[in-house]
mmCIF file with all atom_site columns, C-alpha atoms in Angstrom:
data_model
loop_
_atom_site.group_PDB
_atom_site.id
_atom_site.type_symbol
_atom_site.label_atom_id
_atom_site.label_alt_id
_atom_site.label_comp_id
_atom_site.label_asym_id
_atom_site.label_entity_id
_atom_site.label_seq_id
_atom_site.pdbx_PDB_ins_code
_atom_site.Cartn_x
_atom_site.Cartn_y
_atom_site.Cartn_z
_atom_site.occupancy
_atom_site.B_iso_or_equiv
_atom_site.pdbx_formal_charge
_atom_site.auth_seq_id
_atom_site.auth_comp_id
_atom_site.auth_asym_id
_atom_site.auth_atom_id
_atom_site.pdbx_PDB_model_num
ATOM 1  C CA . MET A 1 1  ? 66.903 74.978 241.179 1.00 67.00 ? 124 MET A CA 1
ATOM 2  C CA . GLU A 1 2  ? 65.361 78.134 241.860 1.00 90.00 ? 125 GLU A CA 1
ATOM 3  C CA . LYS A 1 3  ? 62.431 75.904 241.976 1.00 90.00 ? 126 LYS A CA 1
ATOM 4  C CA . ARG A 1 4  ? 63.896 74.557 245.082 1.00 88.00 ? 127 ARG A CA 1
ATOM 5  C CA . GLN A 1 5  ? 65.167 77.451 246.267 1.00 89.00 ? 128 GLN A CA 1
ATOM 6  C CA . GLN A 1 6  ? 61.549 78.468 246.694 1.00 90.00 ? 129 GLN A CA 1
ATOM 7  C CA . ILE A 1 7  ? 60.393 74.997 247.829 1.00 90.00 ? 130 ILE A CA 1
ATOM 8  C CA . LEU A 1 8  ? 63.107 75.152 250.531 1.00 86.00 ? 131 LEU A CA 1
ATOM 9  C CA . HIS A 1 9  ? 62.001 79.235 251.571 1.00 90.00 ? 132 HIS A CA 1
ATOM 10 C CA . ASP A 1 10 ? 58.276 78.050 251.457 1.00 91.00 ? 133 ASP A CA 1
ATOM 11 C CA . ARG A 1 11 ? 59.029 75.490 253.874 1.00 86.00 ? 134 ARG A CA 1
ATOM 12 C CA . ASN A 1 12 ? 61.104 77.893 256.159 1.00 87.00 ? 135 ASN A CA 1
ATOM 13 C CA . LEU A 1 13 ? 57.975 80.207 256.941 1.00 89.00 ? 136 LEU A CA 1
ATOM 14 C CA . LEU A 1 14 ? 55.732 77.719 257.120 1.00 89.00 ? 137 LEU A CA 1
ATOM 15 C CA . LEU A 1 15 ? 57.944 75.915 260.012 1.00 84.00 ? 138 LEU A CA 1
ATOM 16 C CA . LEU A 1 16 ? 58.436 79.458 262.108 1.00 84.00 ? 139 LEU A CA 1
ATOM 17 C CA . ARG A 1 17 ? 54.645 79.781 262.397 1.00 87.00 ? 140 ARG A CA 1
ATOM 18 C CA . ILE A 1 18 ? 54.037 76.263 263.316 1.00 84.00 ? 141 ILE A CA 1
ATOM 19 C CA . GLY A 1 19 ? 56.618 77.328 265.862 1.00 80.00 ? 142 GLY A CA 1
ATOM 20 C CA . PHE A 1 20 ? 59.205 74.787 264.728 1.00 78.00 ? 143 PHE A CA 1
ATOM 21 C CA . ARG A 1 21 ? 56.632 72.364 265.577 1.00 76.00 ? 144 ARG A CA 1
ATOM 22 C CA . ALA A 1 22 ? 56.139 69.148 263.360 1.00 76.00 ? 145 ALA A CA 1
ATOM 23 C CA . LEU A 1 23 ? 56.283 64.910 263.469 1.00 80.00 ? 146 LEU A CA 1
ATOM 24 C CA . VAL A 1 24 ? 59.753 63.660 262.111 1.00 81.00 ? 147 VAL A CA 1
ATOM 25 C CA . ASP A 1 25 ? 60.123 60.166 260.829 1.00 84.00 ? 148 ASP A CA 1
ATOM 26 C CA . GLN A 1 26 ? 63.411 58.182 262.443 1.00 86.00 ? 149 GLN A CA 1
ATOM 27 C CA . ASP A 1 27 ? 65.694 58.900 259.262 1.00 91.00 ? 150 ASP A CA 1
ATOM 28 C CA . THR A 1 28 ? 64.704 62.893 259.232 1.00 88.00 ? 151 THR A CA 1
ATOM 29 C CA . CYS A 1 29 ? 65.485 63.263 262.619 1.00 85.00 ? 152 CYS A CA 1
ATOM 30 C CA . GLU A 1 30 ? 68.487 62.026 262.796 1.00 90.00 ? 153 GLU A CA 1
ATOM 31 C CA . GLN A 1 31 ? 69.563 64.202 259.884 1.00 91.00 ? 154 GLN A CA 1
ATOM 32 C CA . VAL A 1 32 ? 68.673 66.832 261.677 1.00 87.00 ? 155 VAL A CA 1
ATOM 33 C CA . MET A 1 33 ? 70.996 65.561 264.658 1.00 89.00 ? 156 MET A CA 1
ATOM 34 C CA . ALA A 1 34 ? 73.497 65.271 262.543 1.00 93.00 ? 157 ALA A CA 1
ATOM 35 C CA . VAL A 1 35 ? 74.556 68.448 261.148 1.00 91.00 ? 158 VAL A CA 1
ATOM 36 C CA . ASP A 1 36 ? 75.564 69.720 264.985 1.00 91.00 ? 159 ASP A CA 1
ATOM 37 C CA . PRO A 1 37 ? 75.418 66.287 266.840 1.00 91.00 ? 160 PRO A CA 1
ATOM 38 C CA . LEU A 1 38 ? 76.600 68.397 269.866 1.00 92.00 ? 161 LEU A CA 1
ATOM 39 C CA . HIS A 1 39 ? 73.701 70.306 270.487 1.00 89.00 ? 162 HIS A CA 1
ATOM 40 C CA . TRP A 1 40 ? 71.770 70.906 273.862 1.00 86.00 ? 163 TRP A CA 1
ATOM 41 C CA . ALA A 1 41 ? 68.706 69.506 272.850 1.00 82.00 ? 164 ALA A CA 1
ATOM 42 C CA . TRP A 1 42 ? 70.346 66.969 272.060 1.00 83.00 ? 165 TRP A CA 1
ATOM 43 C CA . ARG A 1 43 ? 71.442 66.172 274.756 1.00 84.00 ? 166 ARG A CA 1
ATOM 44 C CA . ARG A 1 44 ? 68.471 66.838 277.278 1.00 78.00 ? 167 ARG A CA 1
ATOM 45 C CA . GLU A 1 45 ? 67.511 64.304 280.048 1.00 78.00 ? 168 GLU A CA 1
ATOM 46 C CA . ARG A 1 46 ? 63.861 64.006 279.315 1.00 74.00 ? 169 ARG A CA 1
ATOM 47 C CA . PRO A 1 47 ? 61.566 60.686 281.542 1.00 73.00 ? 170 PRO A CA 1
ATOM 48 C CA . VAL A 1 48 ? 60.783 58.423 279.252 1.00 71.00 ? 171 VAL A CA 1
ATOM 49 C CA . HIS A 1 49 ? 56.686 58.242 279.713 1.00 68.00 ? 172 HIS A CA 1
ATOM 50 C CA . HIS A 1 50 ? 57.197 62.038 278.468 1.00 69.00 ? 173 HIS A CA 1
ATOM 51 C CA . SER A 1 51 ? 57.449 60.956 275.292 1.00 64.00 ? 174 SER A CA 1
ATOM 52 C CA . ARG A 1 52 ? 54.955 61.996 272.690 1.00 59.00 ? 175 ARG A CA 1
ATOM 53 C CA . ALA A 1 53 ? 55.012 58.060 270.117 1.00 54.00 ? 176 ALA A CA 1
ATOM 54 C CA . PHE A 1 54 ? 53.564 56.006 272.053 1.00 50.00 ? 177 PHE A CA 1
ATOM 55 C CA . PRO A 1 55 ? 51.254 57.843 274.529 1.00 49.00 ? 178 PRO A CA 1
ATOM 56 C CA . MET A 1 56 ? 49.308 58.893 271.468 1.00 48.00 ? 179 MET A CA 1
ATOM 57 C CA . LEU A 1 57 ? 48.705 55.847 270.096 1.00 49.00 ? 180 LEU A CA 1
ATOM 58 C CA . ARG A 1 58 ? 47.112 54.437 272.806 1.00 50.00 ? 181 ARG A CA 1
ATOM 59 C CA . ARG A 1 59 ? 44.655 56.959 273.048 1.00 51.00 ? 182 ARG A CA 1
ATOM 60 C CA . ASN A 1 60 ? 41.425 57.866 270.853 1.00 53.00 ? 183 ASN A CA 1
ATOM 61 C CA . VAL A 1 61 ? 40.799 60.192 270.038 1.00 49.00 ? 184 VAL A CA 1
ATOM 62 C CA . GLN A 1 62 ? 39.089 62.424 271.840 1.00 50.00 ? 185 GLN A CA 1
ATOM 63 C CA . GLN A 1 63 ? 41.746 62.129 274.139 1.00 50.00 ? 186 GLN A CA 1
ATOM 64 C CA . VAL A 1 64 ? 44.475 63.164 271.227 1.00 51.00 ? 187 VAL A CA 1
ATOM 65 C CA . ASN A 1 65 ? 44.912 66.884 271.785 1.00 56.00 ? 188 ASN A CA 1
ATOM 66 C CA . THR A 1 66 ? 47.302 69.878 270.177 1.00 57.00 ? 189 THR A CA 1
ATOM 67 C CA . TYR A 1 67 ? 48.643 72.756 271.353 1.00 58.00 ? 190 TYR A CA 1
ATOM 68 C CA . GLY A 1 68 ? 50.999 75.362 270.079 1.00 58.00 ? 191 GLY A CA 1
ATOM 69 C CA . PRO A 1 69 ? 54.082 76.582 270.629 1.00 57.00 ? 192 PRO A CA 1
ATOM 70 C CA . TRP A 1 70 ? 52.915 79.519 273.003 1.00 60.00 ? 193 TRP A CA 1
ATOM 71 C CA . SER A 1 71 ? 50.401 76.953 275.225 1.00 61.00 ? 194 SER A CA 1
ATOM 72 C CA . SER A 1 72 ? 51.939 74.418 278.118 1.00 63.00 ? 195 SER A CA 1
ATOM 73 C CA . LEU A 1 73 ? 50.710 71.290 278.291 1.00 61.00 ? 196 LEU A CA 1
ATOM 74 C CA . PRO A 1 74 ? 48.546 69.399 281.506 1.00 66.00 ? 197 PRO A CA 1
ATOM 75 C CA . PRO A 1 75 ? 50.118 68.817 284.366 1.00 68.00 ? 198 PRO A CA 1
ATOM 76 C CA . CYS A 1 76 ? 52.340 65.599 283.861 1.00 74.00 ? 199 CYS A CA 1
ATOM 77 C CA . MET A 1 77 ? 50.429 63.469 286.793 1.00 75.00 ? 200 MET A CA 1
ATOM 78 C CA . LEU A 1 78 ? 53.351 60.912 286.960 1.00 76.00 ? 201 LEU A CA 1
ATOM 79 C CA . CYS A 1 79 ? 55.965 64.034 287.776 1.00 77.00 ? 202 CYS A CA 1
ATOM 80 C CA . ARG A 1 80 ? 53.951 65.632 290.155 1.00 75.00 ? 203 ARG A CA 1
ATOM 81 C CA . THR A 1 81 ? 53.835 62.388 292.268 1.00 77.00 ? 204 THR A CA 1
ATOM 82 C CA . MET A 1 82 ? 56.946 61.582 291.753 1.00 71.00 ? 205 MET A CA 1
ATOM 83 C CA . HIS A 1 83 ? 58.414 65.206 292.674 1.00 68.00 ? 206 HIS A CA 1
ATOM 84 C CA . LEU A 1 84 ? 55.869 65.144 295.621 1.00 67.00 ? 207 LEU A CA 1
ATOM 85 C CA . SER A 1 85 ? 56.704 61.945 296.973 1.00 69.00 ? 208 SER A CA 1
ATOM 86 C CA . LEU A 1 86 ? 60.853 63.252 296.771 1.00 66.00 ? 209 LEU A CA 1
ATOM 87 C CA . HIS A 1 87 ? 60.017 66.255 299.061 1.00 63.00 ? 210 HIS A CA 1
ATOM 88 C CA . ALA A 1 88 ? 58.085 64.377 301.338 1.00 65.00 ? 211 ALA A CA 1
ATOM 89 C CA . ARG A 1 89 ? 60.579 62.009 301.461 1.00 68.00 ? 212 ARG A CA 1
ATOM 90 C CA . GLY A 1 90 ? 62.895 65.336 301.454 1.00 66.00 ? 213 GLY A CA 1
ATOM 91 C CA . LYS A 1 91 ? 65.316 64.403 298.782 1.00 57.00 ? 214 LYS A CA 1
ATOM 92 C CA . PHE A 1 92 ? 64.360 66.915 296.729 1.00 52.00 ? 215 PHE A CA 1
ATOM 93 C CA . GLU A 1 93 ? 65.892 70.612 297.241 1.00 52.00 ? 216 GLU A CA 1
ATOM 94 C CA . ASP A 1 94 ? 63.661 73.702 295.761 1.00 50.00 ? 217 ASP A CA 1
ATOM 95 C CA . GLN A 1 95 ? 66.001 76.230 293.336 1.00 46.00 ? 218 GLN A CA 1
ATOM 96 C CA . ASP A 1 96 ? 64.604 78.753 295.134 1.00 45.00 ? 219 ASP A CA 1
ATOM 97 C CA . GLU A 1 97 ? 65.981 77.778 298.893 1.00 42.00 ? 220 GLU A CA 1
#
């Protein structure tokens, strides 16, 4: 049992070092979600086009980048276009106004 505990400890240290960002299969994801099904992360709404799995499959090797936990992703051109479109139509209210 001690070896298993050491492996789990090492795994947790690795996850901490990579900012808890990792690719997981669907079964593992469902197991994690079952631990706390009401967690805020599972209830958030994200645009479908922000799913990383499908766009990454369509890209060539030169276009694939990895981002660390303290770096920001490049701006999403589709979201920017939608934001500008809603703003131009007067259907968008800024949070600070």
